[in-house]
Coordinates of C-alpha atoms and ligand atoms in Angstrom, one line a residue:
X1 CA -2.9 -19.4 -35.9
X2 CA -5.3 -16.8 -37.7
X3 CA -4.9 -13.4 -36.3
X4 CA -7.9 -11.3 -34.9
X5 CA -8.7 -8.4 -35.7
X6 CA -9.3 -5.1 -33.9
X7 CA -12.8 -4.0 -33.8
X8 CA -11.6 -0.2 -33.0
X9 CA -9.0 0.0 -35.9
X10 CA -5.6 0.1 -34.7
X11 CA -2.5 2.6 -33.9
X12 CA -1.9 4.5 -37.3
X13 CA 2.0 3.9 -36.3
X14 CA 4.5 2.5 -33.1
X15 CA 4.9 6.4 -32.5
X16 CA 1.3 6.6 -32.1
X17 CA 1.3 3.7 -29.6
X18 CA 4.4 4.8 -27.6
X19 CA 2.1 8.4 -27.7
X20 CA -0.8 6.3 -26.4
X21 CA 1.2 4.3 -23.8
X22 CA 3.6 6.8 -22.4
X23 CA 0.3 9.3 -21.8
X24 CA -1.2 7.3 -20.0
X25 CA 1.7 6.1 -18.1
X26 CA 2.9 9.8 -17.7
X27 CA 0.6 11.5 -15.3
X28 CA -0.6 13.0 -11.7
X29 CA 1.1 9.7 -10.1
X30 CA 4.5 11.2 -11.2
X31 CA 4.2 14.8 -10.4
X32 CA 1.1 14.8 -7.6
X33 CA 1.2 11.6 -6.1
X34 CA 5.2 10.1 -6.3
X35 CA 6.4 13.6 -4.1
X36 CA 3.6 12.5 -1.4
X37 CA 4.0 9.1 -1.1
X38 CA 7.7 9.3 -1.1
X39 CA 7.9 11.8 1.4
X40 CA 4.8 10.7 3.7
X41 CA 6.8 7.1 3.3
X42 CA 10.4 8.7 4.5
X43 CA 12.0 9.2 1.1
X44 CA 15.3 7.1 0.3
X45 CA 15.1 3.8 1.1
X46 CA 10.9 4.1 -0.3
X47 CA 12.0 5.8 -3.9
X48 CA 14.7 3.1 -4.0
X49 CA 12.5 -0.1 -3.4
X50 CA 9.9 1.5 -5.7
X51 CA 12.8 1.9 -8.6
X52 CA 13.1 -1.7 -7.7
X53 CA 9.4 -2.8 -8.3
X54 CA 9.5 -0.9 -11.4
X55 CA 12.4 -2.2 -12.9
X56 CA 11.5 -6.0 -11.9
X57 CA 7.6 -6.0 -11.2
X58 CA 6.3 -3.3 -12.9
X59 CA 8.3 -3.5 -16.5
X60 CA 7.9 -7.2 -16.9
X61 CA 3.9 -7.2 -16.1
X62 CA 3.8 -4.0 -18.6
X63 CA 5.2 -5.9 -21.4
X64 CA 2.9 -9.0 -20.5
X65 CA -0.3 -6.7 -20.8
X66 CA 1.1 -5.4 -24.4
X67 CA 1.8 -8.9 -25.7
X68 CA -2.1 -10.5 -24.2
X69 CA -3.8 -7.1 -25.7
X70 CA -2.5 -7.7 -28.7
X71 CA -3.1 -11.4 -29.3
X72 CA -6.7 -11.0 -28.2
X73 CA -7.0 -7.9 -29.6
X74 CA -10.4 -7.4 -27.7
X75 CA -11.5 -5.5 -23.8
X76 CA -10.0 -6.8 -21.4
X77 CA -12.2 -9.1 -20.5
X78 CA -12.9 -11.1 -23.6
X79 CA -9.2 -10.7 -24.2
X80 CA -8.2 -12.6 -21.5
X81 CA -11.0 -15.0 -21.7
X82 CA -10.3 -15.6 -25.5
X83 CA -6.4 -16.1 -24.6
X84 CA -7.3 -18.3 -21.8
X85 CA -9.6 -21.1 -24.3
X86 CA -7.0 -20.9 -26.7
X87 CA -4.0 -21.6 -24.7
X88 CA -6.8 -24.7 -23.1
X89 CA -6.7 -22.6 -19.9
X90 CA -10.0 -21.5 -18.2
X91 CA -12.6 -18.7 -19.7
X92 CA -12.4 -16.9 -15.9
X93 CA -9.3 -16.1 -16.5
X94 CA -12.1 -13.1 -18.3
X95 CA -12.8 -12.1 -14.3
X96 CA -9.3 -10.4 -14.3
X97 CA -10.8 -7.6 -17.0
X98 CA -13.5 -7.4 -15.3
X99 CA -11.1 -6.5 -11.9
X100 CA -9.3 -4.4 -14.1
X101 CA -12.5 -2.2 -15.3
X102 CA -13.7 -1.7 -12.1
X103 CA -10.4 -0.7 -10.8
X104 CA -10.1 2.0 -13.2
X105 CA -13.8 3.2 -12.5
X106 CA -12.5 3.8 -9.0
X107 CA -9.1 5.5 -9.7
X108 CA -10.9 7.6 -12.1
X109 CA -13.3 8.7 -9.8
X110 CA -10.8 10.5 -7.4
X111 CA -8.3 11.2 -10.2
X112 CA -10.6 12.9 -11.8
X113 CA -11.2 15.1 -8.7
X114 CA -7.6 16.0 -8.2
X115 CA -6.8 16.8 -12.0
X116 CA -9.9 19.3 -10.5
X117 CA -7.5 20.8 -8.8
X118 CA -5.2 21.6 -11.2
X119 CA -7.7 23.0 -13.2
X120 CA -8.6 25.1 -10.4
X121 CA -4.8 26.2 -9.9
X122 CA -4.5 27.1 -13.6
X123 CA -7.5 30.0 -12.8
X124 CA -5.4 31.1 -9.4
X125 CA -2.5 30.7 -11.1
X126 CA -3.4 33.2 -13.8
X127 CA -4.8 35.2 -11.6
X128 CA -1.8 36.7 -9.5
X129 CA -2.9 34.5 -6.4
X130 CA 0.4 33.4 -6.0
X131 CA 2.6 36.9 -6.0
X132 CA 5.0 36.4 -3.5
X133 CA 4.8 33.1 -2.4
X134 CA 4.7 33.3 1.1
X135 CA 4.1 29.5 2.4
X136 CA 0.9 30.8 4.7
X137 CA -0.7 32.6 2.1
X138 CA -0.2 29.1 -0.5
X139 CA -1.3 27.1 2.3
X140 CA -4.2 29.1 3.1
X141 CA -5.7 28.8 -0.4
X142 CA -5.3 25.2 -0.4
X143 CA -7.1 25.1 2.5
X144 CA -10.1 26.8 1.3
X145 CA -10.1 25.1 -2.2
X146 CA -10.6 21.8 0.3
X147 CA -13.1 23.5 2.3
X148 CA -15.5 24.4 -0.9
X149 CA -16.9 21.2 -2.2
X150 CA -19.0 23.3 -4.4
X151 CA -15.4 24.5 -6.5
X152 CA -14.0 21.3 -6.1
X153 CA -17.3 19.7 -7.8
X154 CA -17.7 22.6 -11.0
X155 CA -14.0 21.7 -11.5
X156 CA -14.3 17.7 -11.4
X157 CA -17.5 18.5 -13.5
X158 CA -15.6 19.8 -16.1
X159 CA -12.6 17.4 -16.0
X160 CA -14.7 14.3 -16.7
X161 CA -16.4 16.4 -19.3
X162 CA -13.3 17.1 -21.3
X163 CA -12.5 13.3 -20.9
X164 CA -16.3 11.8 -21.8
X165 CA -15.8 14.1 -25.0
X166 CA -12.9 12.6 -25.8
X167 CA -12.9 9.5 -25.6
X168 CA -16.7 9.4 -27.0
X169 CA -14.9 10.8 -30.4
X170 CA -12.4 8.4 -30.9
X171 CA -9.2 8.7 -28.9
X172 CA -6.2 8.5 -31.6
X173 CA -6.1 12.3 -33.2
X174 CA -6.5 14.1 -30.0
X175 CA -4.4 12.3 -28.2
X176 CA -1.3 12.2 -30.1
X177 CA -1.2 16.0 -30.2
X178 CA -1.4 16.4 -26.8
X179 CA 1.4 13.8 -26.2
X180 CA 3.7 14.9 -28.9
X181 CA 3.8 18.3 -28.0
X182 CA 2.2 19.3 -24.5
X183 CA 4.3 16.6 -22.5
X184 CA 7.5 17.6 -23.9
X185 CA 6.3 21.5 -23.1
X186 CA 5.7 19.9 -19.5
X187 CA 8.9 18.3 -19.3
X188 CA 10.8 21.2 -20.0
X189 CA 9.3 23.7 -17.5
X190 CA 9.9 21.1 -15.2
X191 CA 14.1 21.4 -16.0
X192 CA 12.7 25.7 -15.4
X193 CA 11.6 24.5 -12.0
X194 CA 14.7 22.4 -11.5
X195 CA 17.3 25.2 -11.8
X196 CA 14.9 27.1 -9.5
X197 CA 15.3 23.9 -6.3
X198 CA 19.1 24.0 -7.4
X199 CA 19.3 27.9 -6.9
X200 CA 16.8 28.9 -4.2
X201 CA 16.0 26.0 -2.4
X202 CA 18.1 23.4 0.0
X203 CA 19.1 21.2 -3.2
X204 CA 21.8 19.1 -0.9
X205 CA 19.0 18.2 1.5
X206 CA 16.2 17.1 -1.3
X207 CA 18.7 14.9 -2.9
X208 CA 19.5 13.5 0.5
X209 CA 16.1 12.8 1.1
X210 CA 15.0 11.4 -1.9
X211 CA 18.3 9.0 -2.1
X212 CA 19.7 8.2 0.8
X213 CA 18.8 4.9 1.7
X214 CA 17.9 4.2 5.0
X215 CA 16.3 0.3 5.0
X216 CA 15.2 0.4 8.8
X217 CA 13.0 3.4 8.1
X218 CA 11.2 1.3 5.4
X219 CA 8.3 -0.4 7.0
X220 CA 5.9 -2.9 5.6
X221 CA 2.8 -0.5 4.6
X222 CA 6.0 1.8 3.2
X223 CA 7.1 -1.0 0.9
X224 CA 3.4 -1.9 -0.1
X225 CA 3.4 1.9 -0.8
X226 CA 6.0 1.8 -3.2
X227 CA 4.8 -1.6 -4.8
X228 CA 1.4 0.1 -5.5
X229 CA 3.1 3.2 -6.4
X230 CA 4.8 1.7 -9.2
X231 CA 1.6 0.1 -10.7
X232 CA -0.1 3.3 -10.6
X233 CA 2.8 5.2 -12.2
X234 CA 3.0 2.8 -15.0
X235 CA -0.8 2.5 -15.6
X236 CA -0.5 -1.7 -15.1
X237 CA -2.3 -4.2 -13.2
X238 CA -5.8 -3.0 -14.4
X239 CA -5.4 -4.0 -18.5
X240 CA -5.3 -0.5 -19.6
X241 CA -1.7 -1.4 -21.4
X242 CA -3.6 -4.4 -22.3
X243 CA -6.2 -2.7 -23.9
X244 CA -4.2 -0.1 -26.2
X245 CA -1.6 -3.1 -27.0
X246 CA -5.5 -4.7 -28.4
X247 CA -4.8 -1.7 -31.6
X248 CA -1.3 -2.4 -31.3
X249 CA -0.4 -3.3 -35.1
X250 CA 2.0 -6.5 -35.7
X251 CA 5.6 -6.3 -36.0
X252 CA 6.0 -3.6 -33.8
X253 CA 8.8 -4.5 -31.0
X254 CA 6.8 -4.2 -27.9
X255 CA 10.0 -4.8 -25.1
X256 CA 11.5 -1.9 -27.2
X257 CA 8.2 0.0 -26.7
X258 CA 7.8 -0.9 -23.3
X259 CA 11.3 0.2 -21.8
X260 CA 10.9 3.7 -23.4
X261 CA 7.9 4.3 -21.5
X262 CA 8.9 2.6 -18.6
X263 CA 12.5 4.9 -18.1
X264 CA 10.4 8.1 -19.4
X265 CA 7.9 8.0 -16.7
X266 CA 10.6 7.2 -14.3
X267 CA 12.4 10.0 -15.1
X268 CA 9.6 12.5 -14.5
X269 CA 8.7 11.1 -11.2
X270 CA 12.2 11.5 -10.1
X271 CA 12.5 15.0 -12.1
X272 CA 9.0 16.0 -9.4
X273 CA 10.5 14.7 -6.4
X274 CA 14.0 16.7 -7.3
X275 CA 11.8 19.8 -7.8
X276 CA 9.3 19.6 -5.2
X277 CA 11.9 18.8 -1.6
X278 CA 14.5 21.3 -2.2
X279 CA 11.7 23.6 -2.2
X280 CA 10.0 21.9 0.9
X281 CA 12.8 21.7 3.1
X282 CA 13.8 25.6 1.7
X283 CA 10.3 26.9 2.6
X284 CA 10.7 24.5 6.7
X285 CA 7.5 22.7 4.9
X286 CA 6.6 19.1 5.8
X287 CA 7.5 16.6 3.6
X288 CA 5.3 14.5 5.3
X289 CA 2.4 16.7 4.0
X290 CA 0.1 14.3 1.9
X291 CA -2.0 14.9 -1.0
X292 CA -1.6 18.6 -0.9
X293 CA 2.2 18.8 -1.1
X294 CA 2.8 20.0 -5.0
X295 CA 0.1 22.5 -4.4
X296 CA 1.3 24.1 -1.3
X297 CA 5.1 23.6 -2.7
X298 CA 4.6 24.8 -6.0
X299 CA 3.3 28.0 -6.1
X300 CA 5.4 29.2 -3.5
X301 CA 8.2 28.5 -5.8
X302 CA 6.3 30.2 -8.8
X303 CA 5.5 33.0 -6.4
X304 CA 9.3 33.8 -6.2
X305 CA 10.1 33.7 -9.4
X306 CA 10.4 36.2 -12.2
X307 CA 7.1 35.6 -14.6
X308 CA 6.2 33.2 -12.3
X309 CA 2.3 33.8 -12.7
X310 CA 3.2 33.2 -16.5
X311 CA 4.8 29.8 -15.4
X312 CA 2.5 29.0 -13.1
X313 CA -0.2 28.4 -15.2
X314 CA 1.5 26.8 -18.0
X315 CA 2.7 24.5 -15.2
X316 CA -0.8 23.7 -14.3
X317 CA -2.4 23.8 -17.9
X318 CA 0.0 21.0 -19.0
X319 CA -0.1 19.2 -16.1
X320 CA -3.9 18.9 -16.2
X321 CA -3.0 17.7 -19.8
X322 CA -1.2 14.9 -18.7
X323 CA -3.7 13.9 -16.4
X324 CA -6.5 13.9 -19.3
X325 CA -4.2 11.4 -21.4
X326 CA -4.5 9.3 -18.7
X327 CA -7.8 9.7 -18.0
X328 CA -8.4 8.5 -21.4
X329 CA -6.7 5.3 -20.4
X330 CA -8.4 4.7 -16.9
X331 CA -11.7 4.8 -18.8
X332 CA -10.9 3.3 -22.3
X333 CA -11.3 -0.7 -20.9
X334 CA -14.8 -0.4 -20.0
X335 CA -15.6 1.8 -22.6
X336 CA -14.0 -1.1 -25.1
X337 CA -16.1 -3.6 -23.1
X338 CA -19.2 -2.0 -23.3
X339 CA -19.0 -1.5 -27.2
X340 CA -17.9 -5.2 -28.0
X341 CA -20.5 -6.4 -26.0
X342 CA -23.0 -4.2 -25.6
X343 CA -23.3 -3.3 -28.9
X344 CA -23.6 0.2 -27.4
X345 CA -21.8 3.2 -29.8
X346 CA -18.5 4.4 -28.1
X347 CA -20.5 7.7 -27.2
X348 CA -22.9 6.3 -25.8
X349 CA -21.0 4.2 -23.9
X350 CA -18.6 6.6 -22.7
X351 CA -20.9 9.0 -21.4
X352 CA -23.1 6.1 -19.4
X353 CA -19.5 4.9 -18.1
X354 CA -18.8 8.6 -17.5
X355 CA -21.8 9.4 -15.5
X356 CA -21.3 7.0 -13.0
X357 CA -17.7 7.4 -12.3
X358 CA -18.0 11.4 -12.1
X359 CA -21.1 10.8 -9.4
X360 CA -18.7 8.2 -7.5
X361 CA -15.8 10.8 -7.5
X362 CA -18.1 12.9 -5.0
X363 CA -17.2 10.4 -2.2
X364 CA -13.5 11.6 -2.8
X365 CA -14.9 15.2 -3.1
X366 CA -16.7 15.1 0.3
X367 CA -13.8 12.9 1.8
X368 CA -11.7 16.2 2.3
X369 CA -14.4 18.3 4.0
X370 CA -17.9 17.3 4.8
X371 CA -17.1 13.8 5.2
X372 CA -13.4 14.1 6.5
X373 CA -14.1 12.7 9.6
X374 CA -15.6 9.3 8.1
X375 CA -13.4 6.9 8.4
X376 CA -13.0 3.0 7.7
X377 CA -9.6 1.7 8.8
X378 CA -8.5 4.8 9.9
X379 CA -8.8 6.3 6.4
X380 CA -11.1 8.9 4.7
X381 CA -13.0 7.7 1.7
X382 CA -10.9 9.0 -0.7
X383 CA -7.5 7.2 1.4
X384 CA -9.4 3.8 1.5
X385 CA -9.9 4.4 -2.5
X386 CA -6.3 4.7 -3.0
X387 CA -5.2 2.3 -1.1
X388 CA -7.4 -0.6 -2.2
X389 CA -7.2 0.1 -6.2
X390 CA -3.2 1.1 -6.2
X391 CA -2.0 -1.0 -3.3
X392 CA -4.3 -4.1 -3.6
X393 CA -6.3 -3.8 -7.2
X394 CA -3.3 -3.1 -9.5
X395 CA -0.8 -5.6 -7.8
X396 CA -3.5 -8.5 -7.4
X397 CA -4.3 -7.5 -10.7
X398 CA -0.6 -7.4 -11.8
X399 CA 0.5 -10.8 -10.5
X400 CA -2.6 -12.7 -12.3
X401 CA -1.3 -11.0 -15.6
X402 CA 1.9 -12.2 -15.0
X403 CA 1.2 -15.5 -13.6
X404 CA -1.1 -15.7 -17.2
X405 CA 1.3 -14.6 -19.7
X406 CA 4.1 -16.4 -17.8
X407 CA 2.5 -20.0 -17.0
X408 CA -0.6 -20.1 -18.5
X409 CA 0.2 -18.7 -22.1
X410 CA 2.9 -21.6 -23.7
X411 CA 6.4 -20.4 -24.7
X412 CA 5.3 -20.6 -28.3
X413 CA 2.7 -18.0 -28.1
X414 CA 4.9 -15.6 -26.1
X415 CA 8.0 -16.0 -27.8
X416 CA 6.0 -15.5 -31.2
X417 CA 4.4 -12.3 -29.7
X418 CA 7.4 -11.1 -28.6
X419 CA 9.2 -11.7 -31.3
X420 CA 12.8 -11.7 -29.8
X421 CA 13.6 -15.5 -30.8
X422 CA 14.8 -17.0 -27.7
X423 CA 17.5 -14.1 -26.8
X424 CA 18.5 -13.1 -23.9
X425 CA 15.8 -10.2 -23.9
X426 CA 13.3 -13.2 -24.2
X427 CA 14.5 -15.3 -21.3
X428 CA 14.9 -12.2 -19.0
X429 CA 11.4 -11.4 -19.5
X430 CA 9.7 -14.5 -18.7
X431 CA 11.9 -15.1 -15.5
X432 CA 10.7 -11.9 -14.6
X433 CA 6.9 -12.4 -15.5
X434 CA 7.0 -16.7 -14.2
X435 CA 9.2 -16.1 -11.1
X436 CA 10.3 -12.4 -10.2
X437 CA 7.2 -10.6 -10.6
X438 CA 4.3 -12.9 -8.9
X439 CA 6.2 -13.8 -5.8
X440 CA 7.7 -10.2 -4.9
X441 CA 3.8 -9.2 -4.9
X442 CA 3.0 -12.3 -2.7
X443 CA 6.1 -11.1 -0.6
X444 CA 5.1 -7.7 -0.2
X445 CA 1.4 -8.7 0.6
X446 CA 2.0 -11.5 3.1
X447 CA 4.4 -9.0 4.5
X448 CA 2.1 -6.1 5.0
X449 CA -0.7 -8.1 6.5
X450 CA 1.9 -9.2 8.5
X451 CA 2.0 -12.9 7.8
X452 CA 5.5 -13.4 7.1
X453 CA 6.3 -12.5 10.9
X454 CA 3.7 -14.6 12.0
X455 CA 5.2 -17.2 10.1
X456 CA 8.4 -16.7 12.2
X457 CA 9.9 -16.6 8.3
X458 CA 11.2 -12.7 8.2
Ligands
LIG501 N1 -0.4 6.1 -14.6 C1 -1.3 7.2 -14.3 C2 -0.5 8.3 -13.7 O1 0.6 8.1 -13.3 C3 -2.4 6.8 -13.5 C4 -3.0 5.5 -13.8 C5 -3.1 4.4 -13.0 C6 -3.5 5.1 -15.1 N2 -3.7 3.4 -13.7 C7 -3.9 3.7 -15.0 C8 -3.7 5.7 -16.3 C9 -4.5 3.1 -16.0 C10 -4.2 5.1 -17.3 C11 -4.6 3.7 -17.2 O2 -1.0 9.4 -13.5

């Protein structure tokens, strides 16, 4: 078959798309959002089924979105339509980019606002708000940071701004210095933090927490949880992989590829929840806390420590960083899409797609104060957001990819993409994307609407 072409150029080298991949993978779902789902879910027996669905779910469905991406080597959407008419499956098979691309509007919206907060805490940070660390005092200007949707919007304003610029110039050069050198920085202040939880704070009962299974504690909206946890972690289920494996050049190994980034971002969610409970249960903070628990948890740890304002904002600088590279990602789909075929330029196109998510991401913004008492389902705005694009949006999502690039797509074209001959690497793969991956998302769903019981069947 003749090979496409990118219309965006393509990755200058496999580092640049492990770079590319593992920054957008790498992000606020490890350090913000892993701590407070795992700890609002119970700990143990959630981080454990969630090392499960990425392992088995997760993984498989990343590799699938590399391998589509770069045999269609267009958005999302035209990518999977132009897969589907080649392997004489149907054109709507376009209607899961176009999923994908609205997902990502969404996330971005109330990512954006949170990466806001960071920013925010890079300012109090540097400014000696933190001295001392008393918990009250942390918890108090959290509060108040909530409370002033004016602050929250300048600093939102600004994060989409940073990301609009970017990705209007062309992602690649940006990008890869930020990823080859900021994410590193952040890992290694993250070890700093470490061998503060081991020394200062209850070390025994955070590793307790975070491991020791308990099943029965595991409840069905827990397990969805951790399902749509480890979508969001690994940026899958919406074709943002699929769209940076689109300038993905040929010959590179993409299982290789995909492992890496799968066991790096792994590693720094479990690095985050290692940090962050030793320091919760140290401090008699509530695990349980929700969004706000590496901002309350933090600081107080920075506030104790020698230079801590010095770390502090580092801490926050880089970890608004990594939110940006994946900012870049959450956005880069539609932006694709609306250059292919709109025929608009990538500015233009990014600051239109821009717009619109940073206005959405006032719902999230108001969700916390003015509008906190708005609720749908028994969530805020901002709750209902998450929920539907990480538990519902990326798995839905996530299961169609698979069920395409493990049925629909034929053996030949996959194994060819792939390029791992018919080894054992190959085999375990499309088990894992025909079988493994689709039905444990049907599981979990029937399971949390509550239809396997109702089936008499669990
Ligand atoms: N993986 C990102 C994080 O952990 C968030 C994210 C979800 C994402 N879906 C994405 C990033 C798609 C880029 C593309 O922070």
């Amino acid at each position: 078959m003749a090979k496409r072409s990118s219309l965006h150029g393509l990755w200058s080298s496999r580092l640049a798309f492990i770079f590319a991949v593992s920054g957008s993978a790498v992000g606020l779902g490890n350090i913000w959002k892993f701590p407070y789902v795992a700890g609002a879910n119970g700990g143990g027996a959630f981080v454990l089924f969630y090392l499960l669905c990425v392992a088995c779910v997760g993984l498989p469905i990343m590799i699938s979105e590399v391998l589509i991406g770069r045999r269609g080597r267009r958005n999302p959407i035209a990518t999977m339509r132009l897969v589907g008419e080649e392997e004489n499956s149907h054109p709507s098979w376009g209607l899961v980019g176009a999923m994908g691309i609205v997902a990502g509007f969404l996330i971005l919206s109330f990512y954006s606002v949170i990466a806001g907060w960071s920013l925010a805490y890079v300012i109090n940070s540097a400014a000696g708000q933190f001295a001392g660390g008393a918990p009250e005092k942390v918890s108090s200007l959290f509060a108040s940071l909530l409370g002033d949707w004016q602050t929250m919007a300048l600093w939102h304003t600004l994060f989409m701004s940073l990301t609009i610029w970017v990705v209007a110039r062309g992602v690649e050069r940006g990008l890869e210095t930020a990823v080859r050198f900021l994410m590193p920085a952040l890992a290694i202040l993250m070890l700093v933090l470490l061998a503060y939880s081991i020394r200062m704070g209850d070390f025994g009962r955070g590793i307790e927490f975070l491991f020791k299974a308990d099943f029965s504690a595991l409840t069905a909206e827990g397990m969805l949880a951790a399902m749509g946890q480890a979508f969001f972690t690994l940026s899958v289920g919406m074709g943002a992989i699929m769209a940076y494996g689109a300038y993905l050049p040929e010959g590179t190994s993409i299982t290789g590829t995909s492992v890496s980034v799968v066991i790096a971002d792994t590693l720094v969610a479990l690095l985050a929840g290692l940090v962050i409970f030793p320091i919760v249960f140290a401090n008699g903070l509530d695990p349980a806390a929700g969004p706000g628990l590496i901002f309350e948890t933090l600081p107080v740890a920075f506030g104790q420590m020698a230079g801590g304002t010095f770390f502090a904002t580092l801490f926050f600088l880089l970890l608004t960083f990594a939110a940006w590279t994946s900012a870049i990602g959450l956005i880069e789909p539609a932006v694709a899409w609306s250059v292919e075929s709109h025929g608009q330029s990538r500015a233009r196109s990014a600051l239109i797609i821009g717009v619109v998510i940073w206005l959405l991401g006032f719902l999230t913004i108001f969700s916390f104060n003015e509008m906190a008492d708005v609720k749908l389902f028994g969530r805020t705005v901002f709750e209902n957001l998450d929920h539907l694009t990480s538990n519902i949006m990326l798995p839905l999502g996530g299961l169609l990819i698979s069920v395409f690039a493990g049925w629909a797509m034929c053996k030949n074209s996959t194994a060819e993409e792939l390029d791992v001959g018919t080894s054992f690497t190959y085999r375990a793969w499309r088990f894992l994307a025909r079988w493994v991956a689709p039905v444990a998302v049907l599981l979990v769903f029937l399971q949390a609407t509550g239809l396997l019981n109702a089936a008499g069947l669990l």
